């Protein structure tokens, strides 16, 4: 492919190539009149010859020229439809794409995800107000300028609501992993289509993975169409119920169930950030991108302080369960936060006490109810219907009663000696009482052996507190299963032993408890992280993956995507970083570093195609 580097188009000097796609090549150039650096998007010659491609470039120029926002790429010039070279001139951004940032520097934090997505919602709100739908929202189309400012770019396939006919019927434009269901099915689109893609980015930024993944684009599109994805909290325990609710609404399959405008979405994120003590502002976003590691450390401290205040308020209001969940989030961010640990222990003790009191009160209530029913039953006047067959109603004598003198006690009867075989005593025949027909006799001093169950508490160890509270795992005690939602679980053992089994997507364990060890104690139950598997998605054909170092089991044999399952990686912690080498024919190889957790970890593959010589 010929290059324009070193040449001149109109008043622009072409200095270097900075990127290319299926439709155009992007160059860094110099505006010789205004003496400023610019980006020049030039259509490929074979594309420039097509009327449709030239119409799309013209549409992009008209589209972006109407947008004036600090977070949207600014357009400077357009070649015109009759020029020898079809090109578009925009501001030049020194920096990297959000996609590159995610691959190299991102540390998933719910508050941070909300901050970044809030800025995108603000920018989209500006575009949507003048009738512009982007249709290709993804990290690759978000630039991070060197000064930390976000820039949403590439409205090249934007649909102007007033000019929908310019898009080819049935043409699928955009990136599969970020498409909305209505784009896939060919239904009408509007601003809510962009908000679905923004919801995918919110999920991705909060967890580090995409919600919809598969072995090929068809599988990804199928899952999007069905709106099937794992809850964010099961992928990243830091994600709380509030953000989970926001994500779920944004990723609703039906547009009517989503946020109805970018402004609504932005306001919801503002409320979420306000609760955790972070202002939804451009300055906060810039501060993060200028010094990401320092900012995240400070962010954790600020969020923990806000969560502690909310937990204390919830505890004072008597909402112990709410306070416990908030403290669990604090301990996810700061595992050794002493104040949170002390408060959590106090609240759990209170919860157990309240539970015992409620159970006791319920038992007393049932007893009183039974007693009251019995009294009411016996107080019911007898009728012919409630008498047994053969009985007659008693005649009630209502005449005044005369006191009756008590009779003297009859003389005591002589005791019958069981050894006496004559059957008589003093001439009187002694008849041995016989048991009633159909009954059995037992000694009066016989006792039923019913041992009291041994009671103790089971402490779940080696498992993130927020993941425990998410209810994503099941704890089976004997034959009774329940959702695990607390790290201290009451247990009763009636027999000699009781088997406890933990099952879920990320952790597992089996342990047999002894009755003799249970009485009044707290027993530890060690959860074991499942091996981690990695599912690579969106990879070119015959892409090979080689693990560069431990904890991967095999660091020498490359794995071919699509030929099987990436070798499971044993996990001793909840999250570890791995490094893999990705290669494919016709693509530039790269080393990809990312963090994995127990269970399945979807990982999109993004390789750059090599330019043909």
Coordinates of C-alpha atoms in Angstrom, one line a residue:
X1 CA 0.0 0.0 0.0
X2 CA 1.4 3.4 -1.0
X3 CA 1.9 6.0 1.7
X4 CA 1.4 9.7 1.6
X5 CA 4.2 10.4 4.2
X6 CA 6.4 13.3 2.9
X7 CA 3.8 14.6 0.5
X8 CA 1.4 17.5 0.7
X9 CA -2.4 17.6 0.4
X10 CA -3.8 21.0 -0.1
X11 CA -2.3 23.1 2.7
X12 CA -1.3 20.1 4.9
X13 CA 2.1 18.4 5.1
X14 CA 1.9 14.7 5.8
X15 CA 4.5 13.9 8.4
X16 CA 3.8 10.3 9.6
X17 CA 1.3 7.5 9.7
X18 CA -0.4 7.0 13.0
X19 CA -3.1 4.4 12.2
X20 CA -5.2 2.8 9.6
X21 CA -8.5 0.9 9.2
X22 CA -10.6 -0.7 6.5
X23 CA -11.8 2.6 5.2
X24 CA -9.0 5.2 5.7
X25 CA -5.5 5.9 6.9
X26 CA -4.8 8.5 9.6
X27 CA -1.7 10.7 9.3
X28 CA -0.1 13.3 11.6
X29 CA 0.3 16.5 9.6
X30 CA 1.0 20.2 9.8
X31 CA -1.4 23.0 8.8
X32 CA 1.1 25.2 7.0
X33 CA -1.3 28.2 7.2
X34 CA -2.1 28.1 10.9
X35 CA 1.1 26.3 11.9
X36 CA -0.6 23.8 14.0
X37 CA -0.5 20.0 14.3
X38 CA -3.5 18.1 12.9
X39 CA -4.7 14.6 12.2
X40 CA -5.7 13.8 8.6
X41 CA -8.0 10.9 7.8
X42 CA -7.5 10.0 4.1
X43 CA -9.8 7.5 2.4
X44 CA -8.2 4.5 0.7
X45 CA -8.1 5.1 -3.1
X46 CA -10.4 2.1 -3.7
X47 CA -12.8 3.5 -1.1
X48 CA -12.7 7.1 -2.4
X49 CA -13.8 5.8 -5.8
X50 CA -17.1 4.6 -4.3
X51 CA -19.9 7.1 -4.0
X52 CA -21.1 5.6 -0.7
X53 CA -17.7 5.9 1.0
X54 CA -17.4 9.5 -0.1
X55 CA -20.9 10.1 1.3
X56 CA -20.0 8.6 4.6
X57 CA -16.9 10.8 4.9
X58 CA -18.9 13.9 4.0
X59 CA -21.5 12.8 6.6
X60 CA -18.8 12.5 9.2
X61 CA -17.6 16.0 8.5
X62 CA -21.0 17.5 8.7
X63 CA -21.7 15.5 11.9
X64 CA -18.6 16.3 13.9
X65 CA -18.6 20.0 12.7
X66 CA -21.9 20.5 14.6
X67 CA -20.4 19.2 17.9
X68 CA -18.7 21.6 20.3
X69 CA -17.8 19.8 23.5
X70 CA -14.6 19.5 25.6
X71 CA -14.9 15.7 25.5
X72 CA -15.5 15.3 21.7
X73 CA -12.8 15.4 19.1
X74 CA -12.9 18.7 17.2
X75 CA -13.0 18.9 13.4
X76 CA -11.1 21.5 11.5
X77 CA -11.5 20.9 7.8
X78 CA -12.9 18.7 5.0
X79 CA -11.7 18.1 1.5
X80 CA -15.0 18.4 -0.2
X81 CA -16.7 15.8 -2.4
X82 CA -14.9 16.7 -5.7
X83 CA -11.3 16.9 -4.3
X84 CA -8.6 14.5 -5.7
X85 CA -8.0 13.1 -2.3
X86 CA -11.0 12.6 0.1
X87 CA -9.8 13.6 3.6
X88 CA -11.0 14.9 7.0
X89 CA -8.9 17.1 9.2
X90 CA -9.3 17.1 13.0
X91 CA -7.3 18.1 16.1
X92 CA -4.4 15.8 16.8
X93 CA -4.5 14.0 20.2
X94 CA -1.2 13.2 21.9
X95 CA -1.9 10.2 24.1
X96 CA -3.4 6.7 24.0
X97 CA -6.7 5.1 23.5
X98 CA -8.8 3.9 26.5
X99 CA -8.4 0.4 25.0
X100 CA -4.6 0.6 25.4
X101 CA -5.0 2.0 28.9
X102 CA -7.2 -0.9 29.9
X103 CA -4.6 -3.4 28.7
X104 CA -1.7 -1.8 30.5
X105 CA -2.7 0.4 33.5
X106 CA -6.3 -0.1 34.5
X107 CA -7.1 -1.3 38.1
X108 CA -10.8 -2.0 38.3
X109 CA -12.7 0.2 40.8
X110 CA -16.5 0.8 40.7
X111 CA -16.2 4.5 41.6
X112 CA -13.5 5.0 38.9
X113 CA -15.6 3.2 36.3
X114 CA -18.6 5.5 37.2
X115 CA -16.3 8.6 36.9
X116 CA -15.1 7.7 33.4
X117 CA -18.5 6.6 32.1
X118 CA -20.1 9.7 33.5
X119 CA -17.9 11.9 31.3
X120 CA -18.8 9.8 28.2
X121 CA -22.5 10.2 29.1
X122 CA -22.1 14.0 29.3
X123 CA -20.4 14.1 25.9
X124 CA -23.1 11.8 24.4
X125 CA -25.8 13.9 25.9
X126 CA -24.5 16.8 23.9
X127 CA -24.5 14.8 20.6
X128 CA -27.9 13.2 21.2
X129 CA -29.5 16.7 21.8
X130 CA -28.8 17.6 18.2
X131 CA -29.9 14.2 16.8
X132 CA -26.6 12.4 16.5
X133 CA -26.2 8.8 17.5
X134 CA -22.6 7.5 17.6
X135 CA -23.4 3.8 17.1
X136 CA -19.8 2.6 17.7
X137 CA -19.0 3.4 21.3
X138 CA -16.0 1.3 22.5
X139 CA -12.7 1.9 24.3
X140 CA -10.9 2.2 20.9
X141 CA -12.9 5.3 20.1
X142 CA -12.0 7.1 23.3
X143 CA -8.7 8.9 23.4
X144 CA -6.9 10.0 26.6
X145 CA -5.0 13.2 25.9
X146 CA -1.7 13.8 27.6
X147 CA -3.3 16.3 29.9
X148 CA -5.8 13.7 31.1
X149 CA -8.8 15.0 29.1
X150 CA -11.0 12.3 27.5
X151 CA -12.0 12.7 23.9
X152 CA -14.8 10.7 22.2
X153 CA -14.0 10.3 18.5
X154 CA -14.8 8.6 15.3
X155 CA -18.4 9.5 14.6
X156 CA -17.7 8.0 11.1
X157 CA -20.6 5.5 11.3
X158 CA -22.8 7.9 13.3
X159 CA -26.4 7.9 12.2
X160 CA -28.0 11.3 11.8
X161 CA -31.6 10.7 12.8
X162 CA -32.7 13.0 10.0
X163 CA -30.7 11.1 7.3
X164 CA -31.1 7.4 8.2
X165 CA -31.4 6.4 4.5
X166 CA -27.6 7.0 4.0
X167 CA -26.9 3.7 5.8
X168 CA -27.0 0.6 3.7
X169 CA -30.0 -1.6 4.5
X170 CA -28.9 -4.7 6.4
X171 CA -25.3 -3.5 6.9
X172 CA -23.8 -4.3 10.3
X173 CA -21.6 -1.4 11.4
X174 CA -19.8 -1.3 14.7
X175 CA -18.0 -3.7 17.0
X176 CA -19.8 -6.9 18.0
X177 CA -18.8 -6.9 21.6
X178 CA -20.5 -3.4 22.2
X179 CA -23.6 -3.8 20.0
X180 CA -27.1 -3.3 21.3
X181 CA -29.7 -6.0 20.6
X182 CA -31.7 -3.8 18.3
X183 CA -28.6 -3.2 16.1
X184 CA -28.2 -7.0 15.7
X185 CA -31.9 -7.6 14.9
X186 CA -32.1 -4.7 12.5
X187 CA -34.7 -2.8 14.5
X188 CA -34.8 1.0 14.6
X189 CA -32.2 2.6 16.7
X190 CA -32.0 5.8 18.7
X191 CA -29.9 7.4 21.5
X192 CA -30.6 4.4 23.8
X193 CA -28.6 2.3 21.5
X194 CA -25.5 4.2 22.5
X195 CA -26.4 3.9 26.2
X196 CA -26.4 0.1 25.9
X197 CA -22.8 0.3 24.6
X198 CA -22.0 2.7 27.5
X199 CA -23.4 0.1 29.9
X200 CA -21.1 -2.5 28.5
X201 CA -18.1 -0.2 29.0
X202 CA -19.3 0.5 32.6
X203 CA -19.4 -3.2 33.3
X204 CA -15.9 -3.6 31.6
X205 CA -14.3 -0.8 33.6
X206 CA -15.9 -2.0 36.9
X207 CA -14.8 -5.6 36.5
X208 CA -12.0 -5.7 34.0
X209 CA -13.9 -8.0 31.6
X210 CA -16.7 -7.8 29.0
X211 CA -20.2 -8.9 30.0
X212 CA -20.8 -10.6 26.6
X213 CA -18.1 -12.9 25.4
X214 CA -17.8 -16.0 23.3
X215 CA -15.6 -18.1 21.1
X216 CA -16.5 -16.2 17.9
X217 CA -18.5 -13.0 17.0
X218 CA -21.6 -15.1 16.3
X219 CA -21.7 -16.4 19.9
X220 CA -21.1 -12.9 21.3
X221 CA -24.0 -11.5 19.3
X222 CA -26.2 -14.4 20.4
X223 CA -25.6 -13.6 24.0
X224 CA -26.2 -9.9 23.5
X225 CA -29.5 -10.7 21.8
X226 CA -30.5 -12.8 24.8
X227 CA -29.1 -10.3 27.3
X228 CA -27.2 -13.1 29.1
X229 CA -24.2 -12.1 31.2
X230 CA -22.7 -12.9 34.6
X231 CA -23.5 -10.4 37.4
X232 CA -20.7 -8.0 37.8
X233 CA -20.3 -8.7 41.6
X234 CA -19.5 -12.4 40.8
X235 CA -16.6 -11.2 38.5
X236 CA -15.3 -8.4 40.8
X237 CA -16.4 -8.5 44.5
X238 CA -15.8 -4.7 44.7
X239 CA -18.9 -4.1 42.7
X240 CA -21.8 -3.2 45.1
X241 CA -25.6 -3.6 44.7
X242 CA -26.1 0.0 43.7
X243 CA -23.7 -0.1 40.7
X244 CA -25.1 -3.6 39.9
X245 CA -28.5 -2.0 39.6
X246 CA -27.2 0.7 37.3
X247 CA -25.5 -1.8 35.0
X248 CA -28.6 -4.0 34.9
X249 CA -30.8 -1.1 33.8
X250 CA -28.3 0.1 31.1
X251 CA -28.0 -3.5 29.7
X252 CA -31.7 -4.2 29.5
X253 CA -32.6 -5.9 26.3
X254 CA -35.6 -3.7 25.6
X255 CA -34.8 0.0 25.0
X256 CA -37.8 1.1 26.9
X257 CA -36.4 -0.5 30.1
X258 CA -33.0 1.3 29.8
X259 CA -32.1 4.9 30.7
X260 CA -34.1 7.0 28.3
X261 CA -31.4 9.6 27.9
X262 CA -27.7 10.2 28.5
X263 CA -28.6 12.8 31.0
X264 CA -30.6 10.3 33.0
X265 CA -27.7 7.9 33.0
X266 CA -25.3 10.7 34.0
X267 CA -27.5 11.8 36.9
X268 CA -27.7 8.2 38.2
X269 CA -23.9 7.9 38.1
X270 CA -23.6 11.3 39.9
X271 CA -25.9 10.1 42.7
X272 CA -23.8 6.9 43.0
X273 CA -20.5 8.8 43.2
X274 CA -22.0 11.3 45.7
X275 CA -22.8 8.4 48.1
X276 CA -19.1 7.2 48.0
X277 CA -17.8 10.8 48.4
X278 CA -16.5 11.4 44.9
X279 CA -17.6 14.4 42.9
X280 CA -18.5 13.6 39.3
X281 CA -16.3 16.2 37.6
X282 CA -13.8 16.6 34.8
X283 CA -11.1 17.5 37.3
X284 CA -11.4 14.1 39.0
X285 CA -11.0 12.3 35.7
X286 CA -8.0 14.3 34.7
X287 CA -6.4 13.8 38.2
X288 CA -6.8 10.0 37.7
X289 CA -5.2 9.9 34.2
X290 CA -2.3 12.2 35.2
X291 CA -1.3 10.0 38.1
X292 CA -3.3 6.8 38.1
X293 CA -1.6 4.7 40.8
X294 CA -1.5 7.5 43.4
X295 CA -5.1 8.5 42.6
X296 CA -6.4 4.9 43.0
X297 CA -4.7 4.6 46.4
X298 CA -6.3 7.9 47.5
X299 CA -9.6 6.9 46.0
X300 CA -9.7 3.8 48.1
X301 CA -9.2 5.8 51.2
X302 CA -11.9 8.3 50.3
X303 CA -14.4 5.6 49.4
X304 CA -13.7 3.7 52.6
X305 CA -14.2 6.8 54.7
X306 CA -17.6 7.5 53.0
X307 CA -18.6 3.8 53.4
X308 CA -17.7 3.9 57.1
X309 CA -19.9 6.9 57.7
X310 CA -22.8 5.2 55.9
X311 CA -22.3 2.0 57.9
X312 CA -22.3 3.9 61.2
X313 CA -25.5 5.7 60.2
X314 CA -27.2 2.4 59.1
X315 CA -26.1 0.8 62.4
X316 CA -27.6 3.6 64.5
X317 CA -30.8 3.4 62.5
X318 CA -31.0 -0.3 63.3
X319 CA -30.3 -1.5 59.7
X320 CA -27.6 -4.0 60.7
X321 CA -27.7 -6.0 57.5
X322 CA -27.1 -2.9 55.4
X323 CA -24.3 -1.8 57.7
X324 CA -22.7 -5.3 57.4
X325 CA -22.7 -5.1 53.6
X326 CA -21.1 -1.6 53.7
X327 CA -18.4 -2.8 56.0
X328 CA -17.8 -5.8 53.7
X329 CA -17.0 -3.3 50.9
X330 CA -14.6 -1.4 53.2
X331 CA -12.7 -4.6 54.0
X332 CA -12.5 -5.5 50.3
X333 CA -10.6 -2.2 49.7
X334 CA -8.7 -2.2 53.1
X335 CA -8.4 -5.7 54.5
X336 CA -6.8 -4.6 57.8
X337 CA -9.2 -1.7 58.5
X338 CA -9.5 -2.2 62.3
X339 CA -12.5 0.1 62.9
X340 CA -14.5 -1.8 60.2
X341 CA -13.5 -5.2 61.7
X342 CA -14.5 -4.2 65.2
X343 CA -17.8 -2.7 64.1
X344 CA -18.5 -5.8 61.9
X345 CA -17.9 -8.2 64.8
X346 CA -20.2 -6.1 67.1
X347 CA -23.0 -6.1 64.5
X348 CA -22.7 -9.8 63.8
X349 CA -23.1 -10.5 67.6
X350 CA -26.1 -8.2 67.6
X351 CA -27.6 -9.9 64.6
X352 CA -27.2 -13.4 66.1
X353 CA -28.8 -12.2 69.4
X354 CA -31.7 -10.6 67.6
X355 CA -32.2 -13.8 65.6
X356 CA -32.3 -16.0 68.7
X357 CA -34.7 -13.6 70.4
X358 CA -37.0 -13.7 67.3
X359 CA -36.9 -17.4 67.1
X360 CA -37.7 -17.7 70.8
X361 CA -40.5 -15.1 70.5
X362 CA -41.9 -17.1 67.5
X363 CA -41.9 -20.3 69.5
X364 CA -43.7 -18.6 72.4
X365 CA -46.2 -17.2 70.0
X366 CA -46.9 -20.6 68.5
X367 CA -47.3 -22.1 71.9
X368 CA -49.7 -19.3 73.0
X369 CA -51.7 -19.7 69.7
X370 CA -52.0 -23.5 70.3
X371 CA -53.1 -23.0 73.9
X372 CA -55.6 -20.4 72.9
X373 CA -57.0 -22.7 70.2
X374 CA -57.4 -25.5 72.7
X375 CA -59.2 -23.2 75.2
X376 CA -61.6 -22.0 72.5
X377 CA -62.2 -25.6 71.5
X378 CA -63.1 -26.7 75.0
X379 CA -65.2 -23.6 75.6
X380 CA -67.4 -24.4 72.6
X381 CA -70.9 -25.5 73.7
X382 CA -71.6 -29.1 72.9
X383 CA -74.0 -29.8 70.0
X384 CA -75.3 -32.9 68.5
X385 CA -72.9 -32.4 65.6
X386 CA -69.7 -32.3 67.7
X387 CA -70.7 -35.3 69.9
X388 CA -69.4 -38.7 69.1
X389 CA -71.8 -41.2 67.7
X390 CA -73.8 -43.0 70.4
X391 CA -73.5 -40.1 72.9
X392 CA -76.6 -38.1 74.0
X393 CA -76.5 -34.4 75.1
X394 CA -76.4 -34.0 78.8
X395 CA -79.4 -32.5 80.6
X396 CA -78.4 -29.4 82.4
X397 CA -80.1 -28.9 85.8
X398 CA -80.5 -25.2 86.4
X399 CA -82.1 -25.4 89.8
X400 CA -80.2 -23.9 92.8
X401 CA -77.6 -26.3 94.1
X402 CA -77.4 -27.4 97.7
X403 CA -74.0 -27.8 99.2
X404 CA -73.1 -31.4 99.5
X405 CA -71.0 -32.7 102.4
X406 CA -67.9 -34.5 101.2
X407 CA -67.9 -38.2 101.7
X408 CA -65.2 -39.7 103.9
X409 CA -62.4 -41.4 102.1
X410 CA -63.0 -45.2 101.6
X411 CA -60.8 -47.5 103.6
X412 CA -57.6 -48.4 101.9
X413 CA -57.6 -51.6 100.0
X414 CA -55.0 -54.1 100.9
X415 CA -52.1 -54.2 98.4
X416 CA -52.0 -57.2 96.1
X417 CA -48.9 -59.2 96.3
X418 CA -47.7 -60.0 92.8
X419 CA -46.3 -63.3 94.3
X420 CA -49.7 -64.3 95.6
X421 CA -51.0 -67.0 93.1
X422 CA -54.3 -67.6 94.9
X423 CA -55.8 -64.5 93.4
X424 CA -57.7 -63.8 96.7
X425 CA -57.3 -61.5 99.6
X426 CA -59.6 -61.7 102.6
X427 CA -62.1 -63.6 100.4
X428 CA -62.3 -60.9 97.8
X429 CA -61.1 -61.7 94.3
X430 CA -58.2 -59.5 93.1
X431 CA -58.4 -58.9 89.4
X432 CA -55.1 -57.7 87.7
X433 CA -55.7 -54.7 85.5
X434 CA -55.2 -55.6 81.8
X435 CA -53.8 -53.3 79.2
X436 CA -56.2 -51.7 76.8
X437 CA -56.4 -53.6 73.5
X438 CA -54.0 -52.3 70.9
X439 CA -51.7 -50.6 73.3
X440 CA -48.2 -51.6 74.6
X441 CA -46.8 -51.1 78.0
X442 CA -43.5 -49.8 79.0
X443 CA -41.9 -49.1 82.4
X444 CA -42.9 -45.7 83.9
X445 CA -39.2 -44.8 84.3
X446 CA -38.4 -45.4 80.6
X447 CA -37.0 -42.3 78.8
X448 CA -36.7 -41.3 75.1
X449 CA -33.1 -40.7 74.2
X450 CA -33.1 -37.4 72.2
X451 CA -29.8 -35.7 72.3
X452 CA -29.7 -31.9 72.2
X453 CA -28.0 -30.6 69.0
X454 CA -24.5 -29.1 69.4
X455 CA -24.5 -25.5 68.3
X456 CA -21.6 -23.5 67.0
X457 CA -20.6 -20.9 64.4
X458 CA -18.9 -21.6 61.1
X459 CA -16.4 -18.9 60.0
X460 CA -15.9 -18.8 56.2
X461 CA -12.2 -18.0 55.6
X462 CA -10.0 -17.3 52.5
X463 CA -13.0 -15.8 50.5
X464 CA -13.6 -12.1 49.9
X465 CA -16.3 -10.7 52.2
X466 CA -18.1 -8.9 49.4
X467 CA -18.3 -12.1 47.3
X468 CA -19.8 -13.9 50.4
X469 CA -22.5 -11.2 50.7
X470 CA -23.3 -11.4 47.0
X471 CA -25.2 -14.7 47.4
X472 CA -23.4 -16.2 44.4
X473 CA -22.3 -19.3 46.3
X474 CA -24.3 -22.1 48.1
X475 CA -23.5 -23.7 51.4
X476 CA -24.9 -27.1 51.9
X477 CA -25.1 -28.4 55.5
X478 CA -26.1 -32.1 55.4
X479 CA -29.1 -32.2 53.2
X480 CA -30.1 -28.6 53.6
X481 CA -28.7 -26.0 51.2
X482 CA -28.8 -22.2 51.6
X483 CA -27.3 -19.2 49.8
X484 CA -24.1 -18.0 51.5
X485 CA -24.5 -14.4 52.5
X486 CA -22.5 -14.1 55.8
X487 CA -19.0 -15.1 56.7
X488 CA -20.2 -16.3 60.1
X489 CA -22.9 -19.0 59.8
X490 CA -24.7 -20.7 62.7
X491 CA -24.6 -24.5 62.6
X492 CA -26.4 -27.3 64.5
X493 CA -25.0 -30.8 64.6
X494 CA -27.4 -33.5 65.9
X495 CA -25.5 -36.6 64.9
X496 CA -21.8 -37.5 65.4
X497 CA -20.8 -35.6 62.2
X498 CA -22.1 -33.1 59.7
X499 CA -20.8 -32.6 56.2
X500 CA -20.5 -29.0 54.9
X501 CA -20.1 -28.3 51.2
X502 CA -19.5 -25.0 49.5
X503 CA -20.3 -24.7 45.8
X504 CA -20.2 -21.7 43.3
X505 CA -18.6 -20.2 40.3
X506 CA -15.3 -19.2 42.0
X507 CA -14.9 -21.1 45.2
X508 CA -15.4 -24.6 46.5
X509 CA -14.8 -26.7 49.7
X510 CA -15.9 -29.8 51.5
X511 CA -15.4 -30.4 55.2
X512 CA -16.8 -32.8 57.8
X513 CA -17.5 -31.3 61.3
X514 CA -17.4 -33.4 64.5
X515 CA -20.2 -32.9 67.0
X516 CA -17.7 -33.0 69.9
X517 CA -15.8 -30.0 68.4
X518 CA -18.9 -27.9 67.8
X519 CA -20.3 -27.1 71.3
X520 CA -20.2 -23.3 71.7
X521 CA -17.1 -22.9 69.5
X522 CA -16.4 -21.1 66.3
X523 CA -15.0 -23.5 63.6
X524 CA -13.0 -22.4 60.6
X525 CA -14.2 -23.4 57.1
X526 CA -11.5 -22.9 54.5
X527 CA -12.8 -22.0 51.1
X528 CA -10.6 -23.0 48.2
X529 CA -10.4 -20.9 45.0
X530 CA -11.2 -22.8 41.8
X531 CA -8.6 -23.0 39.1
X532 CA -8.8 -20.1 36.7
X533 CA -9.6 -20.6 33.1
X534 CA -9.2 -18.0 30.4
X535 CA -11.6 -17.8 27.4
X536 CA -10.0 -15.7 24.6
X537 CA -12.6 -14.0 22.5
X538 CA -12.5 -12.1 19.2
X539 CA -9.2 -13.7 18.2
X540 CA -8.1 -13.9 14.5
X541 CA -7.9 -17.5 13.1
X542 CA -5.2 -19.7 14.5
X543 CA -4.1 -17.2 17.2
X544 CA -1.6 -18.8 19.5
X545 CA -1.2 -18.0 23.2
X546 CA 1.8 -18.7 25.2
X547 CA 2.0 -18.1 29.0
X548 CA 5.2 -16.2 29.8
X549 CA 5.6 -17.2 33.5
X550 CA 4.0 -18.7 36.5
X551 CA 1.3 -19.2 37.8
X552 CA 0.5 -20.7 34.4
X553 CA 1.2 -24.5 34.4
X554 CA 2.9 -24.7 31.0
X555 CA 5.1 -21.8 30.0
X556 CA 6.6 -23.4 26.8
X557 CA 3.8 -25.0 24.8
X558 CA 1.6 -22.5 22.9
X559 CA -2.1 -22.8 23.0
X560 CA -4.2 -22.3 19.8
X561 CA -7.4 -20.3 20.3
X562 CA -10.4 -22.4 19.2
X563 CA -8.7 -25.7 19.6
X564 CA -9.7 -26.4 23.2
X565 CA -9.5 -24.8 26.6
X566 CA -6.5 -22.7 27.9
X567 CA -4.8 -24.8 30.5
X568 CA -6.4 -24.2 34.0
X569 CA -4.3 -22.0 36.3
X570 CA -4.1 -23.0 40.0
X571 CA -5.1 -20.1 42.3
X572 CA -3.9 -19.5 45.8
X573 CA -5.2 -16.0 45.9
X574 CA -8.4 -14.3 44.8
X575 CA -6.7 -12.3 42.0
X576 CA -3.3 -12.7 40.3
X577 CA -1.7 -11.2 37.3
X578 CA -0.6 -13.3 34.3
X579 CA 1.3 -12.4 31.2
X580 CA 0.7 -14.1 27.8
X581 CA 2.2 -13.8 24.3
X582 CA -0.3 -13.5 21.5
X583 CA 0.5 -14.3 17.9
X584 CA -1.4 -14.7 14.6
X585 CA -0.4 -14.8 11.0
X586 CA -0.9 -11.4 9.4
X587 CA -1.0 -9.6 12.8
X588 CA 1.5 -7.9 15.0
X589 CA 2.2 -10.0 18.0
X590 CA 2.1 -8.6 21.5
X591 CA 2.4 -9.4 25.2
X592 CA -0.8 -9.1 27.1
X593 CA -0.8 -8.6 30.9
X594 CA -4.1 -8.9 32.8
X595 CA -5.5 -10.0 36.1
X596 CA -7.5 -13.2 36.6
X597 CA -9.8 -14.6 39.3
X598 CA -11.0 -18.1 40.2
X599 CA -13.3 -19.6 37.6
X600 CA -13.8 -18.5 34.0
X601 CA -12.2 -15.2 32.8
X602 CA -13.3 -13.9 29.4
X603 CA -10.4 -12.1 27.7
X604 CA -10.9 -10.2 24.4
X605 CA -8.0 -10.4 21.9
X606 CA -7.0 -7.2 20.2
X607 CA -4.2 -7.6 17.6
X608 CA -3.2 -5.0 15.0
X609 CA -3.2 -6.2 11.4
X610 CA 0.0 -5.8 9.5
X611 CA 0.0 -3.5 6.6
X612 CA 0.4 -5.4 3.2
X613 CA 3.7 -4.5 1.5

